[in-house]
XYZ file of C-alpha atoms in Angstrom:
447
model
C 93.133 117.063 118.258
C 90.681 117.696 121.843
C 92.055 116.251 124.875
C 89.491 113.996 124.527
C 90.711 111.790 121.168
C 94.182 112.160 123.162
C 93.152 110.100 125.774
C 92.156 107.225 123.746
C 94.828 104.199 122.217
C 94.790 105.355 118.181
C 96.002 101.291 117.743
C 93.668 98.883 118.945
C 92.802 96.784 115.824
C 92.973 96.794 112.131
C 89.269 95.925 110.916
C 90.010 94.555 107.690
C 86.453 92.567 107.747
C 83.788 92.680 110.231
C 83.184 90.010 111.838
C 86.892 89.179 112.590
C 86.896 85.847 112.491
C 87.947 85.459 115.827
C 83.957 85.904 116.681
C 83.213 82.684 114.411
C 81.726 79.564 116.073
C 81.469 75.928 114.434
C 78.108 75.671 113.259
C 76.168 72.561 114.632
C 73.725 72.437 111.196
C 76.393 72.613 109.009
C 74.376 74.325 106.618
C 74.350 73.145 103.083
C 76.269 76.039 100.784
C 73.209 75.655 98.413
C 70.903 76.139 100.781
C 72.523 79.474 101.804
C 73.174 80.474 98.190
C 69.567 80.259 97.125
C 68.091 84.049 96.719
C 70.915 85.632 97.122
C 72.090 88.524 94.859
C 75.119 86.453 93.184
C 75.863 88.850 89.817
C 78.083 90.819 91.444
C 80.469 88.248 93.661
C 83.925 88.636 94.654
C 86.050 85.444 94.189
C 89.375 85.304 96.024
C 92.015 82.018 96.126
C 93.484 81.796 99.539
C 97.399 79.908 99.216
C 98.412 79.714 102.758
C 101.871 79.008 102.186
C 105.313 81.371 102.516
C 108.816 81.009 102.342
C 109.270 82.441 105.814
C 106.955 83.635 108.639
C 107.330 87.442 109.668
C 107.657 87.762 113.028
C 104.780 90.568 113.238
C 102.548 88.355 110.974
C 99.172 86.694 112.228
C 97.886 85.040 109.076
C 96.824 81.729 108.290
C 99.683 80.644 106.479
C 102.630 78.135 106.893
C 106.503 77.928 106.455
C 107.232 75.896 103.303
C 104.802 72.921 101.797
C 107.124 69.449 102.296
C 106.206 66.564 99.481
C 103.556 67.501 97.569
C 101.858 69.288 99.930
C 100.974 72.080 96.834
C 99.598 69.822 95.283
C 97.606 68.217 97.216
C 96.137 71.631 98.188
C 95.428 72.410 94.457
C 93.333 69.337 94.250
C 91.578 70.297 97.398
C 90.738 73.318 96.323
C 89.367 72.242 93.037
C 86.958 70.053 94.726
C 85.818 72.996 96.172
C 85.388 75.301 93.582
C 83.201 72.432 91.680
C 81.298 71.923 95.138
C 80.813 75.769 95.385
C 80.174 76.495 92.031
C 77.296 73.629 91.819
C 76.177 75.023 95.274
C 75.646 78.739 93.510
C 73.269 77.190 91.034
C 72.608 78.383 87.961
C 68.217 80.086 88.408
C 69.704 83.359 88.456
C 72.846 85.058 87.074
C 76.411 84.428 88.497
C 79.185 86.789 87.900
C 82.213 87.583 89.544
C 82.966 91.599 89.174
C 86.192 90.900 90.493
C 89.291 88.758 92.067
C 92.241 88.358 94.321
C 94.652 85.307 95.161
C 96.102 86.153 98.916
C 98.243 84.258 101.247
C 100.124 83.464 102.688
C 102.352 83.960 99.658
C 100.408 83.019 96.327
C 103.629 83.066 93.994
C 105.013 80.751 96.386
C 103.049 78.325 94.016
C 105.482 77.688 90.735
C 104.643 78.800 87.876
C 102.858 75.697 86.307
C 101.020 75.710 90.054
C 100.106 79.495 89.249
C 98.257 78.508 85.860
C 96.205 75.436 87.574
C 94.803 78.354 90.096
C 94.134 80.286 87.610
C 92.493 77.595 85.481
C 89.998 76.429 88.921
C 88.978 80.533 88.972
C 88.063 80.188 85.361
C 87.194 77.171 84.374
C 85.790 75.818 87.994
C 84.155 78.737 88.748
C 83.448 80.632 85.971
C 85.539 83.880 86.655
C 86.968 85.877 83.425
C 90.167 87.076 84.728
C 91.096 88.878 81.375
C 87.695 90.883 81.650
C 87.776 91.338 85.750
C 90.172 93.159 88.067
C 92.019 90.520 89.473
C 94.662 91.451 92.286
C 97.630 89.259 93.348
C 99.842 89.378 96.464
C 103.803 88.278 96.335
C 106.827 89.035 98.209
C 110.358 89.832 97.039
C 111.338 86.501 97.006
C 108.838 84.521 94.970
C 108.513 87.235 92.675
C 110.371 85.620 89.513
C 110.184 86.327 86.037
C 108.356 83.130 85.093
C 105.561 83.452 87.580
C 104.888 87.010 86.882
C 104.344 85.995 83.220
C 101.683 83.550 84.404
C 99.822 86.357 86.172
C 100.499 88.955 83.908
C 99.415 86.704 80.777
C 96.433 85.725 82.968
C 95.236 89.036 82.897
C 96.241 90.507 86.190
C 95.622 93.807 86.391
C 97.476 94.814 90.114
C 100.520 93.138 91.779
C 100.831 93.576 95.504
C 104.382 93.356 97.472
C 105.148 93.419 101.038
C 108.580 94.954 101.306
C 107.789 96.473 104.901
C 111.018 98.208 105.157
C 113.470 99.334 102.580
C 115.950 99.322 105.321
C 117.512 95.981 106.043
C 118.432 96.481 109.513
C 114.808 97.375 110.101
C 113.563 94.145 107.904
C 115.750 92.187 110.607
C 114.104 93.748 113.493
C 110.574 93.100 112.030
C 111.569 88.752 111.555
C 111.334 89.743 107.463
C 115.139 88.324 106.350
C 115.721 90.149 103.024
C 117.898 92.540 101.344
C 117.200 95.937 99.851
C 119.277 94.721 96.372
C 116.602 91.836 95.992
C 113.765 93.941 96.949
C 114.801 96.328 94.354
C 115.370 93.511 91.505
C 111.766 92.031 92.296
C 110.026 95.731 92.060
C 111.983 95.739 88.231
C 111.072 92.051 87.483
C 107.409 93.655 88.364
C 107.568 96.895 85.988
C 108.587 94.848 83.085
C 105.448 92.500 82.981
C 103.539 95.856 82.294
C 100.870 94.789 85.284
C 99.028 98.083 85.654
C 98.880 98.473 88.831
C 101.674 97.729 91.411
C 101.402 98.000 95.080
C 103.766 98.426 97.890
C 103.373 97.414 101.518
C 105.256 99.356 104.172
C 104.998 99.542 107.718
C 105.811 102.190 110.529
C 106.446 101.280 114.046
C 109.312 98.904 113.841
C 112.188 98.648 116.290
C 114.777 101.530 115.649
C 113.046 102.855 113.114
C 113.253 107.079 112.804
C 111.359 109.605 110.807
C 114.940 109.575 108.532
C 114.944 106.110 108.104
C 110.947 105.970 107.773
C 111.707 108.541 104.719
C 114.056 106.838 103.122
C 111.733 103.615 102.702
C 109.037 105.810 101.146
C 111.294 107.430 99.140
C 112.780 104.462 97.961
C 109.464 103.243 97.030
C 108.437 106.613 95.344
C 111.494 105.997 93.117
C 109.277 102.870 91.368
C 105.998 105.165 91.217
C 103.242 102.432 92.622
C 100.014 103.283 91.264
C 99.139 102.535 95.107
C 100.945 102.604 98.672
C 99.770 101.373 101.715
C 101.005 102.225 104.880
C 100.538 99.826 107.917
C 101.167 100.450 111.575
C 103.556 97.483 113.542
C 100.718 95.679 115.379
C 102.253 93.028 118.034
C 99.787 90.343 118.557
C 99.937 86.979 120.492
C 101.776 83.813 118.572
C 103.452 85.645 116.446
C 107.244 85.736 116.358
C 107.478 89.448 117.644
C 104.490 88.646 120.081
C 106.811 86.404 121.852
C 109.141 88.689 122.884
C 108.647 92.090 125.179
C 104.905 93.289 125.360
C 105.380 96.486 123.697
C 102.204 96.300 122.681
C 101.102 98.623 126.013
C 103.764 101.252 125.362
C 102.617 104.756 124.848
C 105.543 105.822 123.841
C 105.441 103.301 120.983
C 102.083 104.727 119.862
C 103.059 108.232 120.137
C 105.488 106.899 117.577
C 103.410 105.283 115.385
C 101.035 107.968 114.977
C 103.959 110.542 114.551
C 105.074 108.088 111.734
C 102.011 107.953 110.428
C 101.312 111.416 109.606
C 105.004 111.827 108.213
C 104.138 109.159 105.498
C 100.645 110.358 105.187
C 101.672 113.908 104.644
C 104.921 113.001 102.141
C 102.436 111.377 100.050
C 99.746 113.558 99.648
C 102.764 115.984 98.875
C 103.769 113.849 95.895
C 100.808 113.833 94.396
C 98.795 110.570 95.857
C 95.502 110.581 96.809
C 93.901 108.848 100.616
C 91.670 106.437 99.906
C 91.698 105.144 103.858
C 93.726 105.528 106.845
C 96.527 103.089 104.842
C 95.787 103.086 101.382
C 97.174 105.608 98.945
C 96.552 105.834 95.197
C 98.763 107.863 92.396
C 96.296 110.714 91.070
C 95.319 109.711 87.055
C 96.742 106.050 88.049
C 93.201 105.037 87.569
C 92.820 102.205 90.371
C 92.765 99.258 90.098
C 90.520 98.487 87.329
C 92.202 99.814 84.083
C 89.308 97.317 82.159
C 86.267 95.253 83.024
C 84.041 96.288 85.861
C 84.845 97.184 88.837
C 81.321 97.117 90.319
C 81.348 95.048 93.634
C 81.041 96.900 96.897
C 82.376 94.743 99.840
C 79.062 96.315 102.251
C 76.584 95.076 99.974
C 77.667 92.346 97.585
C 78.761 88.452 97.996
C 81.766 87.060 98.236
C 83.401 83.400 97.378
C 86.079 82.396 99.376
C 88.366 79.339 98.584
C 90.717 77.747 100.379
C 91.583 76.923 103.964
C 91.954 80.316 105.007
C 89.329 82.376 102.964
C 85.752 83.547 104.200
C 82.930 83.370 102.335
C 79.802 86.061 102.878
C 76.427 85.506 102.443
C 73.465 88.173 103.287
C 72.811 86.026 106.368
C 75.427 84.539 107.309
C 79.893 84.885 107.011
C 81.570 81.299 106.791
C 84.598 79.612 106.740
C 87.186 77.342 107.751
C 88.712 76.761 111.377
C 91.182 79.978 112.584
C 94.346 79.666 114.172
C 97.760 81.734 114.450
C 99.775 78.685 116.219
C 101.441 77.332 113.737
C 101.156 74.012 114.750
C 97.612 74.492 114.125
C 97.619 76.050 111.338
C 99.431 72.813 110.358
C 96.706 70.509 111.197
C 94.148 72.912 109.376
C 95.732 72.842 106.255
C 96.337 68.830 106.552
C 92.561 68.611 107.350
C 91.905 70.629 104.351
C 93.437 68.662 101.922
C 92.076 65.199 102.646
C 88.181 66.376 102.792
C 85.959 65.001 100.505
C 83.028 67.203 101.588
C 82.537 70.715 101.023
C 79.236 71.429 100.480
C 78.494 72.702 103.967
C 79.626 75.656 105.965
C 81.632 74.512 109.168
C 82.289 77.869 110.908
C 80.877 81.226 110.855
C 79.031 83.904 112.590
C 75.602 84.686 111.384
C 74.709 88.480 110.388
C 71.226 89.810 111.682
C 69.737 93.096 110.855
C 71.969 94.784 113.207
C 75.116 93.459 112.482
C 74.268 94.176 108.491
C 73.961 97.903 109.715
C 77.306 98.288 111.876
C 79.068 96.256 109.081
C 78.043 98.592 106.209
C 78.862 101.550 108.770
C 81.697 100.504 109.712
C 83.346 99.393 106.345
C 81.557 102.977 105.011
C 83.125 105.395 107.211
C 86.894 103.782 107.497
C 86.737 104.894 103.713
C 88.193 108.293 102.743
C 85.225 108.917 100.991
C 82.869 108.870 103.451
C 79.059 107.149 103.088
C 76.341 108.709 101.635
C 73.586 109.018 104.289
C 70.704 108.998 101.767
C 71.981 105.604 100.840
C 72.055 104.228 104.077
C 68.652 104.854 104.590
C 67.269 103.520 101.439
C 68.715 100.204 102.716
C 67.662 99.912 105.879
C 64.773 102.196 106.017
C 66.811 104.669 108.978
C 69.122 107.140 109.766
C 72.616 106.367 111.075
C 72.336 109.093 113.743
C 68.844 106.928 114.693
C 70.884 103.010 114.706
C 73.993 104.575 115.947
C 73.231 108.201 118.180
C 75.834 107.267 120.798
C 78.756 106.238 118.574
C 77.812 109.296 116.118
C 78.158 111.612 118.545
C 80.882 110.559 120.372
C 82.694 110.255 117.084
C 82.102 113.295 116.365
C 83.138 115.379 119.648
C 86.755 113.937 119.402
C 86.718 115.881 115.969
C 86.661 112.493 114.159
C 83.649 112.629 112.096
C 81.560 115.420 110.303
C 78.531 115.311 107.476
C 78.562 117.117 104.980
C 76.915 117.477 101.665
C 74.747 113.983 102.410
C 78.346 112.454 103.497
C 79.419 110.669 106.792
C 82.933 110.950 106.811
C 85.646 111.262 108.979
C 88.070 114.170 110.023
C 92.077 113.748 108.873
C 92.204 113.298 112.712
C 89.141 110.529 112.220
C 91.248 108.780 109.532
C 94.471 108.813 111.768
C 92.173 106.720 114.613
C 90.730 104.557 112.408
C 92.257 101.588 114.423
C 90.434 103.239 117.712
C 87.432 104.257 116.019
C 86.791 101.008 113.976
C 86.263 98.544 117.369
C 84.049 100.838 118.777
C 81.564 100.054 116.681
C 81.494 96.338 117.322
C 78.446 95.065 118.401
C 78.367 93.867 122.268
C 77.794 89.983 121.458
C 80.523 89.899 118.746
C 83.012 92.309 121.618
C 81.829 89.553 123.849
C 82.604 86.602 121.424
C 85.921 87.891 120.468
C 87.028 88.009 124.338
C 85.661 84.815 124.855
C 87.677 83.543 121.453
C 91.052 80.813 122.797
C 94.248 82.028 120.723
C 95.229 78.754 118.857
């Protein structure tokens, strides 16, 4: 690595989506979903159920969930959301084709729904909005403590075809030290309950960069989760952000040391899996060579840079050509609170309330951006063909500077990054935010 990649923080930000929603605004037109929908590209959607409910709150966690769901809070949410998906669904329209290539329910904690909960959700994808689950990949997320045999059967028999866990740490001291109370013993006996439903895919969640944590300790929760042979691992780094339960405490969050350790961590995990015979699909994400992904059957056709996606539920965004919508955003979780209440008594939702709207710029850096932090890389050729230019032409600054830290190279048509470039995704990823959604972001209230 050049003195020059040294110098810069490797962990400033995951970009899971661009946007981050932290750059959304209410909109004052409240524009009607069907006027939004009309000419867009809709047979190739995404669809993804957002349950913003756990059993307990981690303390390094940021998502728009909640601790438990008094009364009949679940249901109440349920019904909610099936007045969306009918809203939605009539809002798509029916001139041209809609299909959903694939699906996800995400949390929060979706199997903190029960069982009989778990087939109504199921039943709005379906039946509300017209998803085949048996015939598309559909992707579920649980933790070790919702993960019972009756609810698995619902999703397996529903036709999930990949089963997501967070178990963090394999090490309970370490799962105390990250606000995640749980034993090893039930981790283990969730991870078998999994494996018996025959789900084709599992997934486990770890992270690196918790308190006390040691490159012994780090390989013992890999190799305990080798022992189950996922069909994919990811591998987070310990972000500390504000509201949380960990943000609360010491600011870490500045220590070099800490990312020195992180990074170190990093590479351990990176290179232990490439060793047993996993391939790097991004700076976390690691799939089993011949597991297939995380299709086994149906299509797996929707790309995130180009295609739509559905969101439902409090929490979940919704992306349109022109414009990425959604619901209010908060960490707090006494907000959060009032969100979800809000949620479940509206009668209305045939308008978008909050979003950020995506110009001809921001379409570029998004497809960039969400290109490059791929393994893969982005084909150049293909770029161009979309928007009619080069990258080095939209981007020349970024580009290069990318490129003399030793992150990125082309080759053979490709834009990709460096093992190096991979490694500072988290560093390289912000820098291509645009300067009004940098500015919007700063200017954003933590709630």
């Amino acid at each position: 690595m050049n003195r020059g990649a040294q110098r810069i923080r490797p962990y400033r930000s995951y970009v899971y989506a661009y946007p981050h929603k932290t750059s959304y605004r209410p909109l004052p037109e409240r524009p009607a979903l069907s006027e939004l929908w009309a000419g867009e590209r809709k047979d190739a959607l995404s669809l993804y159920l957002h349950i913003p409910f756990c059993e307990v709150r981690c303390g390094f966690c940021n998502l728009f969930t909640r601790i438990g769901a008094p009364g009949e809070l679940t249901t109440r949410y349920l019904d909610a959301l099936e007045r969306q998906a009918v809203a939605v669904r009539e809002a798509l329209g029916d001139t041209e084709p809609v299909r959903f290539a694939a699906a996800a329910f995400g949390g929060g904690t979706p199997t903190f729904l029960t069982a009989g909960e778990l087939e109504r959700l199921c039943d709005i994808a379906e039946r509300r909005m017209g998803a085949d689950l048996r015939e598309v990949p559909l992707s579920v997320e649980t933790s070790p403590a919702t993960a019972t045999a009756d609810r698995l059967a619902v999703l397996a028999g529903r036709g999930t075809t990949r089963v997501s866990i967070g178990v963090q740490s394999f090490v309970d001291a370490e799962a105390r030290a990250a606000v995640r109370p749980q034993r090893r013993a039930d981790v283990e006996a969730a991870l078998g309950r999994i494996r018996d439903t025959g789900v084709p895919v599992l997934n486990i969640d770890l992270i690196y960069g918790i308190d006390g944590q040691t490159e012994t300790t780090w390989r013992r929760s890999l190799d305990a989760a080798l022992a189950w042979h996922p069909e994919e691992l990811y591998l987070y780094p310990l972000y500390v952000r504000p509201l949380t339960g960990l943000g609360r405490q010491a600011g870490a969050d500045a220590d070099t040391a800490w990312d020195e350790q992180r990074l170190r961590l990093y590479r351990q995990g990176r290179d232990h899996l490439l060793a047993h015979g996993y391939q790097q699909v991004s700076m976390r994400m690691f799939r089993r060579g011949g597991a297939g992904g995380t299709a086994p059957r149906g299509p797996d056709d929707h790309a995130c840079q180009t295609d739509g996606m559905i969101g439902l539920g409090c929490g979940a965004r919704s992306y349109t050509s022109g414009l990425h919508y959604s619901f209010d955003y908060a960490v707090d979780m006494r907000r959060i609170r009032a969100i979800i209440d809000d949620y479940t008594e509206a009668a209305d939702f045939t308008r978008a309330e909050v979003g950020r709207r995506i110009d001809g710029g921001e379409a570029r850096r998004r497809h960039l951006l969400q290109s490059l932090l791929q393994a893969q890389g982005m084909e150049v050729a293909g770029y161009r063909e979309r928007f009619g230019s080069a990258p080095a032409e939209d981007f020349p600054g970024e580009l290069a500077a990318f490129a003399g830290r030793g992150w990125l190279e082309e080759t053979g048509g490709l834009l990709r990054l460096t093992p190096e470039g991979l490694a500072h995704s988290d560093a390289l990823g912000p820098e291509l935010f645009s300067p009004a959604v940098r500015h919007a972001m700063a200017a954003y209230e933590p709630k």
